[in-house]
PDB file of C-alpha atoms in Angstrom:
ATOM      1  CA  MET A 428     158.955  30.149  42.346  1.00  0.00           C
ATOM      2  CA  GLN A 429     155.248  29.783  43.121  1.00  0.00           C
ATOM      3  CA  TYR A 430     153.249  28.800  46.210  1.00  0.00           C
ATOM      4  CA  THR A 431     149.548  28.282  46.781  1.00  0.00           C
ATOM      5  CA  ASP A 432     150.283  29.967  50.115  1.00  0.00           C
ATOM      6  CA  TRP A 433     153.563  31.814  50.616  1.00  0.00           C
ATOM      7  CA  GLY A 434     153.252  31.092  54.320  1.00  0.00           C
ATOM      8  CA  GLU A 435     155.191  27.949  53.416  1.00  0.00           C
ATOM      9  CA  ARG A 436     158.254  30.199  53.018  1.00  0.00           C
ATOM     10  CA  ALA A 437     157.615  32.630  55.891  1.00  0.00           C
ATOM     11  CA  ALA A 438     154.772  32.739  58.400  1.00  0.00           C
ATOM     12  CA  ARG A 439     154.150  36.454  57.845  1.00  0.00           C
ATOM     13  CA  TRP A 440     153.544  35.788  54.129  1.00  0.00           C
ATOM     14  CA  SER A 441     150.599  33.535  54.958  1.00  0.00           C
ATOM     15  CA  GLY A 442     147.564  34.547  52.919  1.00  0.00           C
ATOM     16  CA  ILE A 443     149.637  35.554  49.868  1.00  0.00           C
ATOM     17  CA  ARG A 444     149.329  33.160  46.963  1.00  0.00           C
ATOM     18  CA  SER A 445     150.603  32.734  43.417  1.00  0.00           C
ATOM     19  CA  GLU A 446     148.093  32.841  40.578  1.00  0.00           C
ATOM     20  CA  MET A 447     148.266  32.619  36.797  1.00  0.00           C
ATOM     21  CA  VAL A 448     146.015  34.341  34.274  1.00  0.00           C
ATOM     22  CA  ASP A 449     145.922  34.271  30.474  1.00  0.00           C
ATOM     23  CA  VAL A 450     146.421  37.686  28.877  1.00  0.00           C
ATOM     24  CA  HIS A 451     145.910  37.448  25.110  1.00  0.00           C
ATOM     25  CA  GLY A 452     147.588  34.051  25.027  1.00  0.00           C
ATOM     26  CA  THR A 453     150.425  34.923  27.419  1.00  0.00           C
ATOM     27  CA  ALA A 454     150.605  33.123  30.774  1.00  0.00           C
ATOM     28  CA  VAL A 455     151.009  35.819  33.448  1.00  0.00           C
ATOM     29  CA  HIS A 456     152.085  35.161  37.037  1.00  0.00           C
ATOM     30  CA  TYR A 457     151.042  37.416  39.907  1.00  0.00           C
ATOM     31  CA  LEU A 458     150.867  37.413  43.688  1.00  0.00           C
ATOM     32  CA  VAL A 459     147.600  38.239  45.417  1.00  0.00           C
ATOM     33  CA  THR A 460     146.569  38.697  49.041  1.00  0.00           C
ATOM     34  CA  HIS A 461     143.811  36.458  50.375  1.00  0.00           C
ATOM     35  CA  ARG A 462     140.523  38.230  51.124  1.00  0.00           C
ATOM     36  CA  THR A 463     138.522  37.205  54.178  1.00  0.00           C
ATOM     37  CA  ARG A 464     135.873  39.846  53.435  1.00  0.00           C
ATOM     38  CA  ALA A 465     134.866  42.110  50.581  1.00  0.00           C
ATOM     39  CA  PRO A 466     137.618  44.680  49.994  1.00  0.00           C
ATOM     40  CA  GLU A 467     137.015  48.303  50.815  1.00  0.00           C
ATOM     41  CA  GLY A 468     138.250  50.764  48.248  1.00  0.00           C
ATOM     42  CA  PRO A 469     140.435  50.140  45.201  1.00  0.00           C
ATOM     43  CA  VAL A 470     142.850  47.252  44.756  1.00  0.00           C
ATOM     44  CA  HIS A 471     146.536  48.055  45.278  1.00  0.00           C
ATOM     45  CA  LEU A 472     148.410  47.022  42.113  1.00  0.00           C
ATOM     46  CA  LEU A 473     152.168  46.760  42.698  1.00  0.00           C
ATOM     47  CA  VAL A 474     154.551  47.062  39.740  1.00  0.00           C
ATOM     48  CA  PRO A 475     158.174  46.026  40.311  1.00  0.00           C
ATOM     49  CA  ASN A 476     161.234  47.074  38.396  1.00  0.00           C
ATOM     50  CA  PRO A 477     160.405  45.225  35.146  1.00  0.00           C
ATOM     51  CA  ALA A 478     163.603  43.157  35.186  1.00  0.00           C
ATOM     52  CA  ASN A 479     162.718  41.833  38.671  1.00  0.00           C
ATOM     53  CA  SER A 480     159.848  39.697  39.877  1.00  0.00           C
ATOM     54  CA  ALA A 481     156.644  40.211  41.862  1.00  0.00           C
ATOM     55  CA  SER A 482     158.299  38.479  44.832  1.00  0.00           C
ATOM     56  CA  ASN A 483     160.228  41.708  45.475  1.00  0.00           C
ATOM     57  CA  TRP A 484     156.958  43.034  46.963  1.00  0.00           C
ATOM     58  CA  LEU A 485     156.332  40.113  49.374  1.00  0.00           C
ATOM     59  CA  ASP A 486     157.147  41.999  52.575  1.00  0.00           C
ATOM     60  CA  VAL A 487     154.982  44.940  51.462  1.00  0.00           C
ATOM     61  CA  LEU A 488     152.128  42.599  50.504  1.00  0.00           C
ATOM     62  CA  ALA A 489     152.304  41.122  54.002  1.00  0.00           C
ATOM     63  CA  GLU A 490     151.993  44.606  55.510  1.00  0.00           C
ATOM     64  CA  LEU A 491     149.116  45.583  53.213  1.00  0.00           C
ATOM     65  CA  ARG A 492     147.156  42.321  53.533  1.00  0.00           C
ATOM     66  CA  PRO A 493     145.267  43.148  56.778  1.00  0.00           C
ATOM     67  CA  HIS A 494     144.165  46.497  55.384  1.00  0.00           C
ATOM     68  CA  ALA A 495     143.720  46.241  51.616  1.00  0.00           C
ATOM     69  CA  HIS A 496     143.416  43.831  48.719  1.00  0.00           C
ATOM     70  CA  ALA A 497     146.751  43.872  46.876  1.00  0.00           C
ATOM     71  CA  ILE A 498     148.275  42.313  43.765  1.00  0.00           C
ATOM     72  CA  ALA A 499     151.902  42.266  42.549  1.00  0.00           C
ATOM     73  CA  VAL A 500     152.562  41.242  38.952  1.00  0.00           C
ATOM     74  CA  ASP A 501     155.445  39.655  37.062  1.00  0.00           C
ATOM     75  CA  LEU A 502     155.877  41.796  33.955  1.00  0.00           C
ATOM     76  CA  PRO A 503     156.926  40.346  30.592  1.00  0.00           C
ATOM     77  CA  GLY A 504     160.701  40.434  30.434  1.00  0.00           C
ATOM     78  CA  THR A 505     161.305  39.691  34.083  1.00  0.00           C
ATOM     79  CA  ILE A 506     164.548  37.820  34.648  1.00  0.00           C
ATOM     80  CA  ALA A 507     163.486  35.715  37.615  1.00  0.00           C
ATOM     81  CA  GLY A 508     159.675  35.692  37.384  1.00  0.00           C
ATOM     82  CA  HIS A 509     157.191  33.411  35.663  1.00  0.00           C
ATOM     83  CA  THR A 510     155.418  35.573  33.094  1.00  0.00           C
ATOM     84  CA  ALA A 511     156.096  34.458  29.551  1.00  0.00           C
ATOM     85  CA  LEU A 512     157.734  36.813  27.065  1.00  0.00           C
ATOM     86  CA  PRO A 513     155.636  36.906  23.855  1.00  0.00           C
ATOM     87  CA  ASN A 514     158.450  38.579  21.916  1.00  0.00           C
ATOM     88  CA  ARG A 515     161.670  40.450  22.623  1.00  0.00           C
ATOM     89  CA  ARG A 516     160.093  43.908  22.351  1.00  0.00           C
ATOM     90  CA  ALA A 517     157.444  43.019  24.929  1.00  0.00           C
ATOM     91  CA  ALA A 518     160.077  43.659  27.603  1.00  0.00           C
ATOM     92  CA  GLY A 519     160.184  47.412  26.855  1.00  0.00           C
ATOM     93  CA  ILE A 520     158.694  50.131  29.047  1.00  0.00           C
ATOM     94  CA  GLU A 521     155.913  51.238  26.688  1.00  0.00           C
ATOM     95  CA  ALA A 522     155.006  47.622  25.867  1.00  0.00           C
ATOM     96  CA  ASN A 523     154.667  46.963  29.598  1.00  0.00           C
ATOM     97  CA  VAL A 524     152.205  49.852  29.927  1.00  0.00           C
ATOM     98  CA  LEU A 525     149.985  48.251  27.285  1.00  0.00           C
ATOM     99  CA  PHE A 526     150.430  44.888  28.983  1.00  0.00           C
ATOM    100  CA  LEU A 527     149.257  46.310  32.322  1.00  0.00           C
ATOM    101  CA  ARG A 528     146.071  47.604  30.733  1.00  0.00           C
ATOM    102  CA  ASP A 529     145.362  44.131  29.331  1.00  0.00           C
ATOM    103  CA  PHE A 530     146.239  42.535  32.684  1.00  0.00           C
ATOM    104  CA  ALA A 531     143.830  44.863  34.496  1.00  0.00           C
ATOM    105  CA  ASP A 532     141.140  43.929  31.965  1.00  0.00           C
ATOM    106  CA  ALA A 533     141.796  40.217  32.497  1.00  0.00           C
ATOM    107  CA  LEU A 534     141.330  40.561  36.282  1.00  0.00           C
ATOM    108  CA  GLY A 535     138.503  43.072  36.071  1.00  0.00           C
ATOM    109  CA  LEU A 536     140.447  45.749  37.944  1.00  0.00           C
ATOM    110  CA  ASP A 537     138.378  48.887  37.427  1.00  0.00           C
ATOM    111  CA  ARG A 538     139.957  51.095  40.130  1.00  0.00           C
ATOM    112  CA  VAL A 539     143.469  50.666  41.503  1.00  0.00           C
ATOM    113  CA  VAL A 540     146.080  52.361  43.623  1.00  0.00           C
ATOM    114  CA  MET A 541     149.139  51.944  41.396  1.00  0.00           C
ATOM    115  CA  HIS A 542     152.535  51.426  43.048  1.00  0.00           C
ATOM    116  CA  GLY A 543     155.543  51.718  40.732  1.00  0.00           C
ATOM    117  CA  TRP A 544     159.073  51.045  41.997  1.00  0.00           C
ATOM    118  CA  SER A 545     162.175  52.298  40.140  1.00  0.00           C
ATOM    119  CA  ALA A 546     161.637  51.640  36.410  1.00  0.00           C
ATOM    120  CA  GLY A 547     158.223  50.328  37.417  1.00  0.00           C
ATOM    121  CA  GLY A 548     157.504  53.918  38.473  1.00  0.00           C
ATOM    122  CA  MET A 549     157.738  55.080  34.868  1.00  0.00           C
ATOM    123  CA  ILE A 550     155.399  52.273  33.800  1.00  0.00           C
ATOM    124  CA  ALA A 551     152.916  53.206  36.560  1.00  0.00           C
ATOM    125  CA  LEU A 552     153.055  56.903  35.598  1.00  0.00           C
ATOM    126  CA  LEU A 553     152.389  56.205  31.915  1.00  0.00           C
ATOM    127  CA  PHE A 554     149.574  53.812  32.858  1.00  0.00           C
ATOM    128  CA  ALA A 555     147.964  56.487  35.051  1.00  0.00           C
ATOM    129  CA  ASP A 556     148.251  59.000  32.219  1.00  0.00           C
ATOM    130  CA  GLN A 557     146.744  56.678  29.618  1.00  0.00           C
ATOM    131  CA  ALA A 558     143.993  55.175  31.822  1.00  0.00           C
ATOM    132  CA  PRO A 559     143.126  57.922  34.330  1.00  0.00           C
ATOM    133  CA  GLU A 560     139.653  56.507  34.928  1.00  0.00           C
ATOM    134  CA  ARG A 561     141.234  53.404  36.455  1.00  0.00           C
ATOM    135  CA  VAL A 562     143.731  55.022  38.847  1.00  0.00           C
ATOM    136  CA  ALA A 563     142.424  56.211  42.215  1.00  0.00           C
ATOM    137  CA  GLY A 564     145.941  56.970  43.390  1.00  0.00           C
ATOM    138  CA  LEU A 565     149.519  56.762  42.120  1.00  0.00           C
ATOM    139  CA  VAL A 566     152.493  55.843  44.329  1.00  0.00           C
ATOM    140  CA  LEU A 567     155.914  56.438  42.751  1.00  0.00           C
ATOM    141  CA  VAL A 568     158.642  54.684  44.743  1.00  0.00           C
ATOM    142  CA  ALA A 569     162.150  55.964  43.925  1.00  0.00           C
ATOM    143  CA  PRO A 570     160.920  56.258  40.327  1.00  0.00           C
ATOM    144  CA  ALA A 571     163.111  56.267  37.242  1.00  0.00           C
ATOM    145  CA  LEU A 572     161.857  59.431  35.515  1.00  0.00           C
ATOM    146  CA  PRO A 573     163.607  62.010  33.305  1.00  0.00           C
ATOM    147  CA  PRO A 574     166.174  63.961  35.345  1.00  0.00           C
ATOM    148  CA  PRO A 575     166.514  67.745  35.001  1.00  0.00           C
ATOM    149  CA  LEU A 576     168.685  68.659  31.993  1.00  0.00           C
ATOM    150  CA  SER A 577     169.772  71.977  30.582  1.00  0.00           C
ATOM    151  CA  VAL A 578     168.774  72.857  27.013  1.00  0.00           C
ATOM    152  CA  GLY A 579     172.264  71.950  25.850  1.00  0.00           C
ATOM    153  CA  GLU A 580     172.305  68.642  27.726  1.00  0.00           C
ATOM    154  CA  ALA A 581     168.908  67.689  26.343  1.00  0.00           C
ATOM    155  CA  ARG A 582     170.031  68.511  22.807  1.00  0.00           C
ATOM    156  CA  LEU A 583     173.201  66.444  23.279  1.00  0.00           C
ATOM    157  CA  CYS A 584     171.165  63.472  24.498  1.00  0.00           C
ATOM    158  CA  ARG A 585     168.807  63.711  21.523  1.00  0.00           C
ATOM    159  CA  THR A 586     171.705  64.022  19.085  1.00  0.00           C
ATOM    160  CA  PHE A 587     173.955  61.263  20.352  1.00  0.00           C
ATOM    161  CA  GLY A 588     171.797  59.204  22.695  1.00  0.00           C
ATOM    162  CA  ARG A 589     169.962  57.168  20.091  1.00  0.00           C
ATOM    163  CA  ALA A 590     173.200  56.178  18.350  1.00  0.00           C
ATOM    164  CA  GLY A 591     174.825  55.457  21.690  1.00  0.00           C
ATOM    165  CA  LEU A 592     172.043  53.106  22.750  1.00  0.00           C
ATOM    166  CA  ALA A 593     172.157  51.422  19.341  1.00  0.00           C
ATOM    167  CA  ILE A 594     175.839  50.648  19.966  1.00  0.00           C
ATOM    168  CA  VAL A 595     175.721  49.870  23.703  1.00  0.00           C
ATOM    169  CA  ALA A 596     172.772  47.451  23.649  1.00  0.00           C
ATOM    170  CA  PRO A 597     174.347  44.889  21.253  1.00  0.00           C
ATOM    171  CA  VAL A 598     177.677  45.141  23.089  1.00  0.00           C
ATOM    172  CA  ALA A 599     175.904  44.524  26.395  1.00  0.00           C
ATOM    173  CA  LEU A 600     174.193  41.464  24.935  1.00  0.00           C
ATOM    174  CA  VAL A 601     177.538  40.042  23.841  1.00  0.00           C
ATOM    175  CA  LEU A 602     179.069  40.674  27.267  1.00  0.00           C
ATOM    176  CA  LEU A 603     176.119  38.972  28.965  1.00  0.00           C
ATOM    177  CA  ARG A 604     176.552  35.910  26.757  1.00  0.00           C
ATOM    178  CA  VAL A 605     180.188  35.722  27.820  1.00  0.00           C
ATOM    179  CA  SER A 606     179.841  36.695  31.489  1.00  0.00           C
ATOM    180  CA  GLY A 607     176.232  35.854  32.333  1.00  0.00           C
ATOM    181  CA  ARG A 608     177.023  32.967  34.661  1.00  0.00           C
ATOM    182  CA  ARG A 609     179.628  35.011  36.521  1.00  0.00           C
ATOM    183  CA  ILE A 610     177.173  37.889  36.950  1.00  0.00           C
ATOM    184  CA  LEU A 611     174.536  35.536  38.356  1.00  0.00           C
ATOM    185  CA  ALA A 612     177.087  33.920  40.660  1.00  0.00           C
ATOM    186  CA  ALA A 613     178.231  37.334  41.936  1.00  0.00           C
ATOM    187  CA  THR A 614     174.624  38.353  42.588  1.00  0.00           C
ATOM    188  CA  THR A 615     174.028  35.159  44.538  1.00  0.00           C
ATOM    189  CA  ARG A 616     177.148  35.804  46.657  1.00  0.00           C
ATOM    190  CA  VAL A 617     175.854  39.279  47.540  1.00  0.00           C
ATOM    191  CA  LEU A 618     172.517  37.809  48.595  1.00  0.00           C
ATOM    192  CA  ASP A 619     174.334  35.162  50.667  1.00  0.00           C
ATOM    193  CA  ASP A 620     176.185  37.854  52.600  1.00  0.00           C
ATOM    194  CA  PRO A 621     174.941  41.439  52.063  1.00  0.00           C
ATOM    195  CA  ALA A 622     177.379  42.709  54.709  1.00  0.00           C
ATOM    196  CA  SER A 623     180.249  41.700  52.421  1.00  0.00           C
ATOM    197  CA  ILE A 624     179.518  44.782  50.294  1.00  0.00           C
ATOM    198  CA  ALA A 625     181.778  47.612  51.432  1.00  0.00           C
ATOM    199  CA  GLY A 626     179.911  49.568  54.072  1.00  0.00           C
ATOM    200  CA  SER A 627     176.896  47.334  53.406  1.00  0.00           C
ATOM    201  CA  LYS A 628     176.013  49.653  50.527  1.00  0.00           C
ATOM    202  CA  TRP A 629     174.818  48.523  47.123  1.00  0.00           C
ATOM    203  CA  ASN A 630     174.864  50.729  44.059  1.00  0.00           C
ATOM    204  CA  SER A 631     171.442  52.079  45.053  1.00  0.00           C
ATOM    205  CA  GLY A 632     172.806  53.524  48.293  1.00  0.00           C
ATOM    206  CA  GLY A 633     170.550  51.229  50.301  1.00  0.00           C
ATOM    207  CA  ASP A 634     171.586  49.038  53.192  1.00  0.00           C
ATOM    208  CA  LEU A 635     171.004  45.448  52.057  1.00  0.00           C
ATOM    209  CA  THR A 636     171.557  44.197  55.593  1.00  0.00           C
ATOM    210  CA  ARG A 637     168.124  45.676  56.304  1.00  0.00           C
ATOM    211  CA  MET A 638     166.556  43.319  53.774  1.00  0.00           C
ATOM    212  CA  SER A 639     164.724  40.484  55.526  1.00  0.00           C
ATOM    213  CA  PRO A 640     166.601  37.166  55.341  1.00  0.00           C
ATOM    214  CA  GLU A 641     163.464  35.578  53.871  1.00  0.00           C
ATOM    215  CA  ILE A 642     163.395  38.024  50.948  1.00  0.00           C
ATOM    216  CA  ALA A 643     167.131  37.521  50.413  1.00  0.00           C
ATOM    217  CA  ALA A 644     166.604  33.741  50.371  1.00  0.00           C
ATOM    218  CA  VAL A 645     163.776  33.989  47.812  1.00  0.00           C
ATOM    219  CA  MET A 646     165.872  36.237  45.572  1.00  0.00           C
ATOM    220  CA  ARG A 647     168.857  33.898  45.912  1.00  0.00           C
ATOM    221  CA  ASP A 648     166.724  30.880  44.973  1.00  0.00           C
ATOM    222  CA  GLU A 649     165.206  32.755  42.034  1.00  0.00           C
ATOM    223  CA  MET A 650     168.566  33.922  40.715  1.00  0.00           C
ATOM    224  CA  SER A 651     170.057  30.438  41.119  1.00  0.00           C
ATOM    225  CA  ALA A 652     167.379  29.102  38.761  1.00  0.00           C
ATOM    226  CA  VAL A 653     167.872  31.781  36.088  1.00  0.00           C
ATOM    227  CA  GLU A 654     169.363  30.771  32.764  1.00  0.00           C
ATOM    228  CA  PRO A 655     172.039  33.304  31.685  1.00  0.00           C
ATOM    229  CA  THR A 656     170.255  33.790  28.349  1.00  0.00           C
ATOM    230  CA  ARG A 657     167.406  35.506  30.221  1.00  0.00           C
ATOM    231  CA  LEU A 658     169.715  38.331  31.293  1.00  0.00           C
ATOM    232  CA  GLY A 659     169.434  39.727  27.783  1.00  0.00           C
ATOM    233  CA  ARG A 660     165.874  40.779  28.626  1.00  0.00           C
ATOM    234  CA  ALA A 661     167.277  43.347  31.033  1.00  0.00           C
ATOM    235  CA  VAL A 662     169.132  44.973  28.133  1.00  0.00           C
ATOM    236  CA  THR A 663     165.833  45.554  26.312  1.00  0.00           C
ATOM    237  CA  VAL A 664     164.239  46.941  29.483  1.00  0.00           C
ATOM    238  CA  TYR A 665     167.040  49.350  30.322  1.00  0.00           C
ATOM    239  CA  ALA A 666     167.652  50.481  26.743  1.00  0.00           C
ATOM    240  CA  SER A 667     163.956  51.368  26.595  1.00  0.00           C
ATOM    241  CA  LEU A 668     164.171  53.113  29.974  1.00  0.00           C
ATOM    242  CA  MET A 669     167.277  55.150  29.101  1.00  0.00           C
ATOM    243  CA  SER A 670     165.717  56.189  25.824  1.00  0.00           C
ATOM    244  CA  LEU A 671     162.610  57.551  27.579  1.00  0.00           C
ATOM    245  CA  MET A 672     164.648  59.233  30.317  1.00  0.00           C
ATOM    246  CA  LEU A 673     167.285  60.882  28.110  1.00  0.00           C
ATOM    247  CA  VAL A 674     166.497  60.668  24.387  1.00  0.00           C
ATOM    248  CA  ARG A 675     162.730  60.486  23.854  1.00  0.00           C
ATOM    249  CA  ARG A 676     161.875  62.399  27.023  1.00  0.00           C
ATOM    250  CA  ARG A 677     158.815  64.246  25.728  1.00  0.00           C
ATOM    251  CA  PRO A 678     156.179  61.493  26.222  1.00  0.00           C
ATOM    252  CA  VAL A 679     157.183  61.016  29.859  1.00  0.00           C
ATOM    253  CA  LEU A 680     157.556  64.730  30.607  1.00  0.00           C
ATOM    254  CA  ASP A 681     154.113  65.333  29.112  1.00  0.00           C
ATOM    255  CA  ALA A 682     152.673  62.510  31.207  1.00  0.00           C
ATOM    256  CA  MET A 683     154.263  63.967  34.354  1.00  0.00           C
ATOM    257  CA  ARG A 684     152.599  67.319  33.702  1.00  0.00           C
ATOM    258  CA  ARG A 685     149.271  65.799  32.661  1.00  0.00           C
ATOM    259  CA  VAL A 686     148.620  62.924  35.083  1.00  0.00           C
ATOM    260  CA  ALA A 687     145.534  63.743  37.137  1.00  0.00           C
ATOM    261  CA  SER A 688     145.592  61.016  39.796  1.00  0.00           C
ATOM    262  CA  PRO A 689     146.496  61.970  43.376  1.00  0.00           C
ATOM    263  CA  THR A 690     150.202  61.134  43.555  1.00  0.00           C
ATOM    264  CA  LEU A 691     152.548  60.152  46.381  1.00  0.00           C
ATOM    265  CA  LEU A 692     156.300  60.291  45.761  1.00  0.00           C
ATOM    266  CA  VAL A 693     158.298  58.058  48.140  1.00  0.00           C
ATOM    267  CA  TRP A 694     162.051  58.605  48.273  1.00  0.00           C
ATOM    268  CA  GLY A 695     164.887  57.461  50.520  1.00  0.00           C
ATOM    269  CA  ASP A 696     167.434  60.089  51.532  1.00  0.00           C
ATOM    270  CA  GLU A 697     170.317  57.661  50.806  1.00  0.00           C
ATOM    271  CA  ASP A 698     169.118  56.884  47.273  1.00  0.00           C
ATOM    272  CA  ARG A 699     171.995  57.300  44.807  1.00  0.00           C
ATOM    273  CA  LEU A 700     169.962  56.547  41.688  1.00  0.00           C
ATOM    274  CA  ALA A 701     167.063  58.967  42.094  1.00  0.00           C
ATOM    275  CA  ALA A 702     169.017  62.063  43.093  1.00  0.00           C
ATOM    276  CA  ARG A 703     167.637  64.822  45.313  1.00  0.00           C
ATOM    277  CA  ALA A 704     167.968  67.248  42.399  1.00  0.00           C
ATOM    278  CA  SER A 705     165.537  65.098  40.427  1.00  0.00           C
ATOM    279  CA  ILE A 706     163.095  64.934  43.332  1.00  0.00           C
ATOM    280  CA  ASP A 707     163.181  68.720  43.669  1.00  0.00           C
ATOM    281  CA  ASP A 708     162.669  69.157  39.927  1.00  0.00           C
ATOM    282  CA  TRP A 709     159.683  66.797  39.814  1.00  0.00           C
ATOM    283  CA  THR A 710     157.968  68.372  42.827  1.00  0.00           C
ATOM    284  CA  ALA A 711     158.596  71.859  41.398  1.00  0.00           C
ATOM    285  CA  GLN A 712     156.767  70.773  38.242  1.00  0.00           C
ATOM    286  CA  ARG A 713     154.038  69.106  40.273  1.00  0.00           C
ATOM    287  CA  PRO A 714     153.681  70.875  43.641  1.00  0.00           C
ATOM    288  CA  ASP A 715     150.437  68.939  44.161  1.00  0.00           C
ATOM    289  CA  TRP A 716     152.398  65.678  44.437  1.00  0.00           C
ATOM    290  CA  ASN A 717     152.905  64.603  48.044  1.00  0.00           C
ATOM    291  CA  LEU A 718     156.532  63.829  48.918  1.00  0.00           C
ATOM    292  CA  VAL A 719     157.517  61.521  51.775  1.00  0.00           C
ATOM    293  CA  VAL A 720     161.231  61.150  52.564  1.00  0.00           C
ATOM    294  CA  LEU A 721     162.239  57.913  54.304  1.00  0.00           C
ATOM    295  CA  HIS A 722     165.398  58.467  56.337  1.00  0.00           C
ATOM    296  CA  ARG A 723     168.400  56.118  56.196  1.00  0.00           C
ATOM    297  CA  THR A 724     166.791  54.435  53.187  1.00  0.00           C
ATOM    298  CA  GLY A 725     168.160  53.927  49.698  1.00  0.00           C
ATOM    299  CA  HIS A 726     166.606  52.956  46.384  1.00  0.00           C
ATOM    300  CA  ALA A 727     164.732  49.960  47.830  1.00  0.00           C
ATOM    301  CA  PRO A 728     162.138  51.043  50.432  1.00  0.00           C
ATOM    302  CA  PRO A 729     160.053  47.869  49.883  1.00  0.00           C
ATOM    303  CA  PHE A 730     163.137  45.829  50.883  1.00  0.00           C
ATOM    304  CA  GLU A 731     164.644  48.094  53.506  1.00  0.00           C
ATOM    305  CA  VAL A 732     161.592  49.464  55.338  1.00  0.00           C
ATOM    306  CA  PRO A 733     158.476  47.577  54.147  1.00  0.00           C
ATOM    307  CA  ALA A 734     156.440  48.340  57.277  1.00  0.00           C
ATOM    308  CA  ASP A 735     157.235  52.071  57.111  1.00  0.00           C
ATOM    309  CA  TYR A 736     156.502  52.073  53.398  1.00  0.00           C
ATOM    310  CA  ALA A 737     153.120  50.360  53.804  1.00  0.00           C
ATOM    311  CA  ARG A 738     152.115  52.632  56.706  1.00  0.00           C
ATOM    312  CA  THR A 739     153.078  55.676  54.655  1.00  0.00           C
ATOM    313  CA  VAL A 740     150.952  54.585  51.700  1.00  0.00           C
ATOM    314  CA  LEU A 741     147.943  53.518  53.768  1.00  0.00           C
ATOM    315  CA  SER A 742     148.020  56.751  55.756  1.00  0.00           C
ATOM    316  CA  TRP A 743     148.208  58.773  52.557  1.00  0.00           C
ATOM    317  CA  CYS A 744     145.379  56.820  50.930  1.00  0.00           C
ATOM    318  CA  GLY A 745     143.050  57.208  53.903  1.00  0.00           C
ATOM    319  CA  PRO A 746     139.303  57.584  53.385  1.00  0.00           C
ATOM    320  CA  ARG A 747     139.701  60.074  50.533  1.00  0.00           C
ATOM    321  CA  LEU A 748     141.063  57.490  48.082  1.00  0.00           C
ATOM    322  CA  HIS A 749     138.922  54.616  49.307  1.00  0.00           C
ATOM    323  CA  ASP A 750     135.808  56.720  48.827  1.00  0.00           C
ATOM    324  CA  ARG A 751     136.688  57.770  45.270  1.00  0.00           C
TER     325      ARG A 751
END
């Protein structure tokens, strides 16, 4: 789904438009806020969960637009977005980090405030570690990062995790081929009536009834147009993510310790995916990271509380990032 002005879908999205750019022969879709004057400070580059699309950031883009130039990108491997997938492996986490560097080159983005949501948080972290000269600030939104493990648990994951993923991924692909249409239909029903979920809670612990009806409608339309065969891309994404979180943890743990960019960690106190124990572990390793806890919010702050999220980020950025 693309619009020359997303105000056609919702008045508050006016000034957000769809664009395409060629990145080494791959057609890449992104959303960008209209600029009425030269931007002050770095561009905000918003990275979604890599299986989802840039449209997940629409409400946040609308909140950022009066204050900052912002871009949200469809990563290769997205299920509902418009970026082409050059090859199956291009959907993986580490491949997406390399892709983002090429995307930034294509748009001439020299300095950015990187936002990474969920699995997009791992991509943003690795990008900031590999291209520190480009990142003025790093915002990790309910990020999927390695959880704290004991020595024994880590050894168990290294020993059996690789084999487990090698077995689970093909099985998941087979199940998706059989049940893909039913999964898409179930997702559409949830988006039709979020309150139908028991207690209005999704598996992230967030309240989907707080999602704007316009965002829900866009997601419903996107999912209705998805071919079931595209669901297999999510298997590649999440197998890559689980490997880096549990099996090949060292590159991410090293990046967490090494990343030099000022970092804001945004977490909802009803998030069931990024547990409080993980948050405490990450901030113990990096006491210089700023933590903001959003109350009555789950794993989806950009859906549930986009205005609060944008205010939090803009307040944190302040003059110190925009002068860097």
